[in-house]
């Protein structure tokens, strides 16, 4: 028996690929559409006139009031578990200091770490939860979230436990990642031992206690070297964690090569990326996750070369990078506007980048990322006429309604508004 019939959709748009290796970013559009949901999955997608003929009588109905229906958005790179804020640093940067200078003076990630290490799990949960709620209001049904502001293992463990608690309290799907971000201040004299402990004790423990499903490392000048990052990620792989890398944010750090060599699920940031590195990533099937809001917010680096990445056959996803230092936003739609303007991506490429290719970055594209028979019924509804408008309205765009697994988990209290 079908569980829910969603009707009165003015336009349904979804990425579609005949086979998973196909790179052409086709978007299927169905005007006057409807969706039939059985349990938590999509049973049928089609035009309303034909679908209404086949639905069983008395099927509960949801009237979409002429909204645009898209797959639930996937934010595949965020750091939303932290306490306090770093608004001062934002203004210091605008007054001329660089991100790396602020970090070298004990600010940046170390400043967040001091606050996290002084906080309880409950406080971390309480301060972080609203960020997940705002993300949901932006149409995000699956969110990847990293630890990374504890630095010391005790702090990291606290963040991963806070994430597990948050997972119980939010309707979205959560992918948890253990991020080895920078060396803790207290271990400056002790770098080798820190790295050894991470490899032999911490990473296997994260995997065996199921605290995260993936491992990430900040491979950059001032964070971890190629060799250190390689050791962490290899230990992660050996413990069956998925692998991803913060790569090439401030220079050619070796992160992109490393991602290709280890066949990481994604390489993220990629502001400094040449054609050789792009070729390696494309060949290894690594998704390039670009984070244009962090480039915007830091105000200093080039935007990633998304056009060249696409031309070389790379899958490109877009994520918020939500974090207190370089990207204080939960708005994935805002990131679309940034990528449209600065990376010259088309409406179809943008849609793919926050749905099916973002799902691919999380290696979850067989379940989520498109509105197709058999996929999980994660849908975002918008008071917009078409996909072109999704990046055109910027700064305040919210979803009108959201379903996760066929359950309505969010409705804008002013859903009558049309953008
Ligand atoms: O992805 N680049 C490394 N990590 C974060 C920023 C962390 C911070 O500044 O708090 C990022 O941009
Ligand atoms: Fe990040």
Tab-separated table of C-alpha atoms and ligand atoms in Angstrom:
chain	number	residue	atom	x	y	z
A	1	UNK	CA	0.000	0.000	0.000
A	2	UNK	CA	1.347	3.389	-0.994
A	3	UNK	CA	1.962	5.774	1.862
A	4	UNK	CA	1.865	9.229	0.347
A	5	UNK	CA	0.861	10.810	-2.959
A	6	UNK	CA	2.422	14.233	-3.529
A	7	UNK	CA	0.487	16.162	-6.179
A	8	UNK	CA	0.220	19.632	-7.642
A	9	UNK	CA	3.968	20.036	-8.327
A	10	UNK	CA	4.301	22.711	-11.037
A	11	UNK	CA	7.694	21.381	-12.101
A	12	UNK	CA	9.805	18.453	-10.924
A	13	UNK	CA	13.487	18.557	-11.870
A	14	UNK	CA	16.034	15.864	-11.132
A	15	UNK	CA	19.467	14.751	-12.294
A	16	UNK	CA	19.253	11.626	-14.307
A	17	UNK	CA	21.935	9.347	-15.605
A	18	UNK	CA	21.364	6.237	-17.625
A	19	UNK	CA	24.490	4.748	-16.136
A	20	UNK	CA	26.675	5.828	-13.240
A	21	UNK	CA	29.723	6.455	-15.364
A	22	UNK	CA	27.884	8.901	-17.587
A	23	UNK	CA	29.150	12.401	-16.948
A	24	UNK	CA	26.706	14.433	-19.088
A	25	UNK	CA	24.705	16.388	-16.558
A	26	UNK	CA	21.165	15.737	-17.787
A	27	UNK	CA	18.268	17.145	-15.837
A	28	UNK	CA	14.875	15.540	-16.324
A	29	UNK	CA	11.998	18.003	-16.043
A	30	UNK	CA	8.383	16.973	-15.591
A	31	UNK	CA	5.753	19.735	-15.598
A	32	UNK	CA	2.554	19.181	-13.522
A	33	UNK	CA	4.193	16.287	-11.728
A	34	UNK	CA	3.372	13.968	-8.871
A	35	UNK	CA	5.341	11.540	-6.718
A	36	UNK	CA	4.104	8.337	-5.182
A	37	UNK	CA	5.916	7.225	-2.047
A	38	UNK	CA	5.865	3.744	-0.551
A	39	UNK	CA	7.344	3.415	2.916
A	40	UNK	CA	10.389	5.686	2.808
A	41	UNK	CA	11.174	5.296	-0.902
A	42	UNK	CA	9.959	6.687	-4.201
A	43	UNK	CA	7.574	4.262	-5.919
A	44	UNK	CA	6.743	6.390	-8.980
A	45	UNK	CA	7.561	9.799	-10.402
A	46	UNK	CA	5.539	11.108	-13.336
A	47	UNK	CA	2.954	13.488	-14.608
A	48	UNK	CA	0.059	13.895	-12.248
A	49	UNK	CA	-2.658	13.073	-14.772
A	50	UNK	CA	-1.266	9.594	-15.475
A	51	UNK	CA	-0.135	8.841	-11.937
A	52	UNK	CA	-3.521	9.679	-10.422
A	53	UNK	CA	-5.014	6.867	-12.536
A	54	UNK	CA	-2.913	4.207	-10.850
A	55	UNK	CA	-2.719	5.176	-7.193
A	56	UNK	CA	-4.709	3.049	-4.804
A	57	UNK	CA	-7.861	4.644	-3.414
A	58	UNK	CA	-7.610	6.476	-0.091
A	59	UNK	CA	-3.898	7.093	-0.471
A	60	UNK	CA	-3.009	10.025	1.793
A	61	UNK	CA	-2.240	13.110	-0.311
A	62	UNK	CA	0.065	16.087	0.123
A	63	UNK	CA	-0.773	19.156	-1.967
A	64	UNK	CA	2.451	20.877	-3.100
A	65	UNK	CA	0.513	24.025	-4.096
A	66	UNK	CA	2.349	24.482	-7.387
A	67	UNK	CA	5.838	24.348	-5.890
A	68	UNK	CA	9.019	23.258	-7.677
A	69	UNK	CA	10.211	19.826	-6.464
A	70	UNK	CA	13.912	18.946	-6.431
A	71	UNK	CA	15.861	16.157	-4.734
A	72	UNK	CA	16.683	17.038	-1.144
A	73	UNK	CA	19.979	18.913	-1.250
A	74	UNK	CA	23.149	17.204	-0.019
A	75	UNK	CA	25.681	19.339	1.869
A	76	UNK	CA	28.714	17.057	1.640
A	77	UNK	CA	31.303	19.123	3.604
A	78	UNK	CA	30.542	20.967	6.867
A	79	UNK	CA	32.094	21.645	10.282
A	80	UNK	CA	29.004	22.629	12.320
A	81	UNK	CA	29.972	21.250	15.752
A	82	UNK	CA	31.818	23.933	17.692
A	83	UNK	CA	31.147	26.508	20.383
A	84	UNK	CA	31.610	30.271	20.503
A	85	UNK	CA	32.317	32.420	17.495
A	86	UNK	CA	35.234	34.003	15.644
A	87	UNK	CA	33.582	37.176	14.368
A	88	UNK	CA	36.624	39.215	15.511
A	89	UNK	CA	38.870	37.295	13.131
A	90	UNK	CA	36.561	37.985	10.227
A	91	UNK	CA	37.026	41.701	10.832
A	92	UNK	CA	40.778	41.349	11.458
A	93	UNK	CA	41.040	39.778	8.022
A	94	UNK	CA	39.047	42.580	6.489
A	95	UNK	CA	41.461	45.006	8.135
A	96	UNK	CA	44.393	43.314	6.377
A	97	UNK	CA	45.540	40.231	8.355
A	98	UNK	CA	45.636	36.934	6.480
A	99	UNK	CA	43.959	33.673	7.546
A	100	UNK	CA	47.361	32.025	7.970
A	101	UNK	CA	48.750	34.976	9.994
A	102	UNK	CA	45.808	34.825	12.397
A	103	UNK	CA	46.304	31.063	12.737
A	104	UNK	CA	50.057	31.454	13.355
A	105	UNK	CA	49.285	33.920	16.180
A	106	UNK	CA	47.209	31.289	18.020
A	107	UNK	CA	43.835	32.287	16.584
A	108	UNK	CA	41.889	30.353	13.983
A	109	UNK	CA	41.315	26.637	14.533
A	110	UNK	CA	43.317	26.736	17.827
A	111	UNK	CA	40.937	29.398	19.181
A	112	UNK	CA	37.929	27.177	18.455
A	113	UNK	CA	39.766	24.220	20.006
A	114	UNK	CA	40.291	26.085	23.285
A	115	UNK	CA	36.548	26.743	23.461
A	116	UNK	CA	35.571	23.174	22.558
A	117	UNK	CA	37.960	21.698	25.105
A	118	UNK	CA	36.379	23.816	27.839
A	119	UNK	CA	32.785	22.877	26.891
A	120	UNK	CA	30.568	19.929	27.856
A	121	UNK	CA	29.017	17.619	25.247
A	122	UNK	CA	25.592	19.030	26.124
A	123	UNK	CA	26.782	22.596	25.529
A	124	UNK	CA	28.296	21.594	22.186
A	125	UNK	CA	25.016	19.914	21.188
A	126	UNK	CA	22.974	22.928	22.286
A	127	UNK	CA	25.083	25.455	20.364
A	128	UNK	CA	25.369	23.281	17.266
A	129	UNK	CA	21.758	22.117	16.813
A	130	UNK	CA	20.411	25.443	15.434
A	131	UNK	CA	22.937	25.191	12.601
A	132	UNK	CA	21.407	21.865	11.540
A	133	UNK	CA	17.934	23.431	11.729
A	134	UNK	CA	18.984	26.338	9.498
A	135	UNK	CA	20.559	23.892	7.058
A	136	UNK	CA	17.283	21.950	6.850
A	137	UNK	CA	15.429	25.200	6.116
A	138	UNK	CA	17.782	25.625	3.152
A	139	UNK	CA	16.512	22.340	1.691
A	140	UNK	CA	19.338	20.078	2.905
A	141	UNK	CA	18.215	16.514	3.651
A	142	UNK	CA	21.659	14.921	3.969
A	143	UNK	CA	24.542	16.638	5.722
A	144	UNK	CA	28.112	15.501	6.195
A	145	UNK	CA	29.632	16.840	9.426
A	146	UNK	CA	33.199	16.751	10.606
A	147	UNK	CA	34.802	16.826	13.998
A	148	UNK	CA	38.092	18.737	13.979
A	149	UNK	CA	37.864	21.449	16.635
A	150	UNK	CA	38.961	19.251	19.534
A	151	UNK	CA	42.457	18.540	18.147
A	152	UNK	CA	43.391	16.607	21.304
A	153	UNK	CA	41.755	13.187	21.203
A	154	UNK	CA	39.531	13.934	24.215
A	155	UNK	CA	38.109	16.961	22.438
A	156	UNK	CA	37.648	15.090	19.168
A	157	UNK	CA	35.872	12.267	20.972
A	158	UNK	CA	33.571	14.821	22.586
A	159	UNK	CA	32.683	16.278	19.196
A	160	UNK	CA	32.021	12.848	17.673
A	161	UNK	CA	29.819	11.923	20.635
A	162	UNK	CA	28.028	15.281	20.299
A	163	UNK	CA	27.420	14.445	16.627
A	164	UNK	CA	25.931	11.068	17.584
A	165	UNK	CA	23.601	12.857	19.990
A	166	UNK	CA	22.657	15.440	17.343
A	167	UNK	CA	21.916	12.612	14.898
A	168	UNK	CA	19.166	11.405	17.253
A	169	UNK	CA	17.603	14.862	17.426
A	170	UNK	CA	17.499	15.917	13.760
A	171	UNK	CA	15.401	14.624	10.853
A	172	UNK	CA	18.183	14.891	8.244
A	173	UNK	CA	20.553	12.077	7.352
A	174	UNK	CA	23.981	12.610	8.879
A	175	UNK	CA	27.370	11.383	7.629
A	176	UNK	CA	29.983	11.714	10.378
A	177	UNK	CA	33.639	12.327	9.525
A	178	UNK	CA	36.678	12.305	11.813
A	179	UNK	CA	38.834	15.277	10.795
A	180	UNK	CA	42.483	15.530	11.815
A	181	UNK	CA	42.714	19.273	11.421
A	182	UNK	CA	45.945	20.729	12.842
A	183	UNK	CA	48.462	19.756	15.505
A	184	UNK	CA	47.173	20.654	19.006
A	185	UNK	CA	49.106	23.525	20.674
A	186	UNK	CA	50.129	21.200	23.509
A	187	UNK	CA	51.801	18.746	21.114
A	188	UNK	CA	54.109	21.193	19.299
A	189	UNK	CA	57.213	19.515	20.752
A	190	UNK	CA	55.761	16.127	20.207
A	191	UNK	CA	54.636	16.058	16.591
A	192	UNK	CA	55.868	12.588	15.690
A	193	UNK	CA	54.329	10.955	18.737
A	194	UNK	CA	51.014	12.681	18.035
A	195	UNK	CA	50.975	11.339	14.479
A	196	UNK	CA	51.996	7.856	15.598
A	197	UNK	CA	49.230	7.726	18.234
A	198	UNK	CA	46.679	8.857	15.672
A	199	UNK	CA	47.704	6.046	13.314
A	200	UNK	CA	48.058	3.211	15.818
A	201	UNK	CA	45.374	4.053	18.405
A	202	UNK	CA	42.958	6.840	17.564
A	203	UNK	CA	41.969	6.069	13.985
A	204	UNK	CA	41.343	2.340	14.624
A	205	UNK	CA	39.291	3.336	17.683
A	206	UNK	CA	37.143	5.812	15.716
A	207	UNK	CA	36.342	3.020	13.280
A	208	UNK	CA	35.786	0.211	15.783
A	209	UNK	CA	33.507	2.367	17.969
A	210	UNK	CA	31.646	3.484	14.841
A	211	UNK	CA	32.152	7.134	15.795
A	212	UNK	CA	32.523	8.154	12.146
A	213	UNK	CA	32.290	6.556	8.724
A	214	UNK	CA	35.030	8.611	7.099
A	215	UNK	CA	38.393	10.211	7.805
A	216	UNK	CA	39.544	13.611	6.588
A	217	UNK	CA	42.822	15.489	7.007
A	218	UNK	CA	43.838	19.105	6.408
A	219	UNK	CA	46.841	18.668	4.099
A	220	UNK	CA	48.329	22.143	3.916
A	221	UNK	CA	51.250	24.293	4.915
A	222	UNK	CA	50.701	24.956	8.641
A	223	UNK	CA	48.547	21.845	9.061
A	224	UNK	CA	49.764	18.361	8.000
A	225	UNK	CA	52.310	17.403	5.357
A	226	UNK	CA	51.675	15.018	2.487
A	227	UNK	CA	53.501	12.208	4.355
A	228	UNK	CA	51.609	12.742	7.606
A	229	UNK	CA	48.285	13.008	5.787
A	230	UNK	CA	49.108	9.872	3.819
A	231	UNK	CA	49.792	7.929	7.029
A	232	UNK	CA	46.464	9.044	8.600
A	233	UNK	CA	44.396	8.287	5.530
A	234	UNK	CA	46.054	4.929	4.941
A	235	UNK	CA	45.332	3.952	8.553
A	236	UNK	CA	41.733	5.071	7.972
A	237	UNK	CA	41.459	2.984	4.833
A	238	UNK	CA	42.894	-0.024	6.672
A	239	UNK	CA	40.141	0.431	9.269
A	240	UNK	CA	37.480	0.570	6.507
A	241	UNK	CA	36.836	4.302	6.866
A	242	UNK	CA	36.054	6.243	3.712
A	243	UNK	CA	38.712	8.763	2.788
A	244	UNK	CA	38.490	12.456	1.946
A	245	UNK	CA	41.027	15.307	1.991
A	246	UNK	CA	41.114	19.065	2.627
A	247	UNK	CA	43.387	19.659	-0.358
A	248	UNK	CA	45.078	22.576	-2.125
A	249	UNK	CA	43.247	25.376	-0.287
A	250	UNK	CA	46.201	27.765	-0.024
A	251	UNK	CA	48.682	26.175	-2.426
A	252	UNK	CA	49.709	22.983	-4.222
A	253	UNK	CA	49.920	21.066	-0.963
A	254	UNK	CA	50.117	17.544	-2.371
A	255	UNK	CA	46.571	16.925	-1.131
A	256	UNK	CA	45.135	16.493	-4.613
A	257	UNK	CA	47.815	13.942	-5.604
A	258	UNK	CA	47.235	12.116	-2.340
A	259	UNK	CA	43.463	11.966	-2.922
A	260	UNK	CA	44.067	10.516	-6.386
A	261	UNK	CA	46.662	8.024	-5.157
A	262	UNK	CA	44.376	6.710	-2.402
A	263	UNK	CA	41.254	6.912	-4.582
A	264	UNK	CA	39.603	9.101	-1.984
A	265	UNK	CA	35.854	9.586	-2.242
A	266	UNK	CA	36.505	13.311	-2.657
A	267	UNK	CA	39.136	16.046	-2.613
A	268	UNK	CA	37.781	19.253	-1.134
A	269	UNK	CA	38.614	22.984	-1.561
A	270	UNK	CA	40.963	22.795	-4.616
A	271	UNK	CA	41.462	26.547	-4.991
A	272	UNK	CA	45.004	25.857	-6.294
A	273	UNK	CA	44.686	23.103	-8.864
A	274	UNK	CA	46.528	22.711	-12.155
A	275	UNK	CA	45.658	20.565	-15.168
A	276	UNK	CA	48.011	17.789	-14.136
A	277	UNK	CA	46.340	17.486	-10.721
A	278	UNK	CA	42.910	17.653	-12.364
A	279	UNK	CA	43.920	14.810	-14.688
A	280	UNK	CA	44.976	12.642	-11.734
A	281	UNK	CA	41.734	13.296	-9.836
A	282	UNK	CA	39.588	12.675	-12.916
A	283	UNK	CA	41.337	9.404	-13.648
A	284	UNK	CA	40.961	8.181	-10.076
A	285	UNK	CA	37.220	9.016	-9.998
A	286	UNK	CA	37.666	11.421	-7.074
A	287	UNK	CA	34.811	13.924	-6.741
A	288	UNK	CA	36.024	17.523	-6.535
A	289	UNK	CA	34.133	19.304	-3.760
A	290	UNK	CA	34.341	23.054	-4.159
A	291	UNK	CA	33.524	25.396	-1.274
A	292	UNK	CA	32.904	28.779	-2.865
A	293	UNK	CA	31.426	30.387	0.274
A	294	UNK	CA	34.772	29.964	2.050
A	295	UNK	CA	36.596	31.668	-0.827
A	296	UNK	CA	34.036	34.468	-0.669
A	297	UNK	CA	34.310	34.811	3.127
A	298	UNK	CA	38.133	34.709	3.270
A	299	UNK	CA	38.238	37.169	0.406
A	300	UNK	CA	41.787	36.361	-0.750
A	301	UNK	CA	42.141	33.177	-2.795
A	302	UNK	CA	41.167	32.319	-6.348
A	303	UNK	CA	37.972	30.326	-6.863
A	304	UNK	CA	38.559	26.681	-7.815
A	305	UNK	CA	38.854	26.034	-11.563
A	306	UNK	CA	35.494	24.288	-11.822
A	307	UNK	CA	35.166	24.745	-15.591
A	308	UNK	CA	38.463	22.989	-16.259
A	309	UNK	CA	37.539	20.267	-13.774
A	310	UNK	CA	34.258	19.670	-15.602
A	311	UNK	CA	35.951	19.763	-19.017
A	312	UNK	CA	38.374	17.060	-17.843
A	313	UNK	CA	35.510	14.792	-16.809
A	314	UNK	CA	35.592	15.354	-13.055
A	315	UNK	CA	32.439	15.239	-10.999
A	316	UNK	CA	32.107	18.508	-9.123
A	317	UNK	CA	30.086	18.913	-5.954
A	318	UNK	CA	29.414	22.144	-4.059
A	319	UNK	CA	29.199	22.344	-0.264
A	320	UNK	CA	28.924	25.096	2.347
A	321	UNK	CA	32.044	24.232	4.436
A	322	UNK	CA	29.932	25.666	7.293
A	323	UNK	CA	32.471	26.585	10.023
A	324	UNK	CA	33.292	29.496	12.364
A	325	UNK	CA	36.518	30.525	10.635
A	326	UNK	CA	36.179	30.455	6.891
A	327	UNK	CA	32.495	29.991	6.074
A	328	UNK	CA	29.902	31.059	8.610
A	329	UNK	CA	26.834	30.068	6.604
A	330	UNK	CA	24.440	27.143	6.376
A	331	UNK	CA	23.079	28.314	3.031
A	332	UNK	CA	23.817	25.885	0.216
A	333	UNK	CA	21.708	28.035	-2.174
A	334	UNK	CA	24.063	30.961	-1.469
A	335	UNK	CA	26.989	28.724	-2.479
A	336	UNK	CA	25.203	28.065	-5.765
A	337	UNK	CA	25.107	31.774	-6.511
A	338	UNK	CA	28.831	32.057	-5.718
A	339	UNK	CA	29.622	29.126	-8.017
A	340	UNK	CA	27.420	30.518	-10.785
A	341	UNK	CA	29.133	33.912	-10.689
A	342	UNK	CA	32.731	32.935	-9.922
A	343	UNK	CA	33.012	29.401	-11.317
A	344	UNK	CA	30.698	29.986	-14.283
A	345	UNK	CA	28.644	26.873	-13.668
A	346	UNK	CA	25.327	26.370	-15.491
A	347	UNK	CA	21.971	25.777	-13.728
A	348	UNK	CA	22.146	22.068	-14.617
A	349	UNK	CA	25.725	21.728	-13.334
A	350	UNK	CA	24.764	23.543	-10.134
A	351	UNK	CA	21.816	21.252	-9.504
A	352	UNK	CA	23.959	18.148	-10.019
A	353	UNK	CA	26.624	19.603	-7.734
A	354	UNK	CA	24.300	19.761	-4.701
A	355	UNK	CA	22.330	16.597	-5.410
A	356	UNK	CA	23.652	13.563	-7.297
A	357	UNK	CA	27.345	14.506	-7.440
A	358	UNK	CA	27.299	15.555	-3.771
A	359	UNK	CA	25.696	12.190	-2.981
A	360	UNK	CA	28.479	10.573	-5.022
A	361	UNK	CA	31.045	12.469	-2.932
A	362	UNK	CA	29.574	10.666	0.089
A	363	UNK	CA	29.376	7.387	-1.859
A	364	UNK	CA	25.639	7.367	-1.166
A	365	UNK	CA	24.375	8.028	-4.694
A	366	UNK	CA	22.543	4.726	-4.931
A	367	UNK	CA	20.168	5.938	-2.189
A	368	UNK	CA	19.943	9.702	-2.488
A	369	UNK	CA	20.600	12.606	-4.863
A	370	UNK	CA	17.848	12.153	-7.473
A	371	UNK	CA	14.093	11.679	-7.659
A	372	UNK	CA	13.900	8.253	-9.219
A	373	UNK	CA	12.039	5.056	-8.502
A	374	UNK	CA	13.662	3.178	-5.619
A	375	UNK	CA	15.552	6.119	-4.148
A	376	UNK	CA	14.842	7.423	-0.658
A	377	UNK	CA	11.983	9.949	-0.708
A	378	UNK	CA	14.089	12.987	0.252
A	379	UNK	CA	12.549	15.968	-1.526
A	380	UNK	CA	12.976	19.729	-1.314
A	381	UNK	CA	10.113	22.001	-2.415
A	382	UNK	CA	10.641	25.591	-3.479
A	383	UNK	CA	8.439	28.557	-4.255
A	384	UNK	CA	10.407	29.030	-7.441
A	385	UNK	CA	9.335	28.609	-11.072
A	386	UNK	CA	12.435	26.768	-12.362
A	387	UNK	CA	15.976	25.558	-11.569
A	388	UNK	CA	17.477	28.766	-13.001
A	389	UNK	CA	15.945	30.644	-10.032
A	390	UNK	CA	17.686	28.485	-7.415
A	391	UNK	CA	20.956	30.418	-7.751
A	392	UNK	CA	19.375	33.673	-8.940
A	393	UNK	CA	17.803	34.562	-5.582
A	394	UNK	CA	20.673	34.919	-3.171
A	395	UNK	CA	21.184	35.568	0.497
A	396	UNK	CA	17.748	34.642	1.798
A	397	UNK	CA	16.437	31.693	-0.185
A	398	UNK	CA	14.710	29.085	1.960
A	399	UNK	CA	12.942	25.894	0.973
A	400	UNK	CA	9.141	25.910	1.221
A	401	UNK	CA	8.947	22.329	2.469
A	402	UNK	CA	11.192	19.296	2.905
A	403	UNK	CA	10.587	15.558	3.166
A	404	UNK	CA	13.046	12.982	4.451
A	405	UNK	CA	12.118	9.364	3.768
A	406	UNK	CA	8.649	10.504	2.707
A	407	UNK	CA	7.955	12.282	5.987
A	408	UNK	CA	7.319	16.033	5.942
A	409	UNK	CA	9.966	17.353	8.315
A	410	UNK	CA	9.940	21.059	7.478
A	411	UNK	CA	7.412	23.572	6.181
A	412	UNK	CA	8.105	27.269	5.836
A	413	UNK	CA	5.549	29.058	7.987
A	414	UNK	CA	5.064	31.519	5.099
A	415	UNK	CA	4.907	28.980	2.285
A	416	UNK	CA	2.513	31.196	0.319
A	417	UNK	CA	5.414	33.526	-0.526
A	418	UNK	CA	6.656	33.258	-4.092
A	419	UNK	CA	10.191	34.349	-4.826
B	1	LIG	O1	37.594	23.889	5.542
B	1	LIG	N1	40.657	24.658	5.990
B	1	LIG	C1	40.515	24.035	6.984
B	1	LIG	N2	39.435	23.936	7.737
B	1	LIG	C2	38.254	24.757	7.594
B	1	LIG	C3	38.390	26.067	8.295
B	1	LIG	C4	38.581	25.896	9.722
B	1	LIG	C5	38.561	27.154	10.532
B	1	LIG	O2	39.111	28.190	10.124
B	1	LIG	O3	37.970	27.079	11.595
B	1	LIG	C6	37.892	24.912	6.129
B	1	LIG	O4	37.884	26.002	5.565
B	2	LIG	FE1	36.363	22.376	5.520
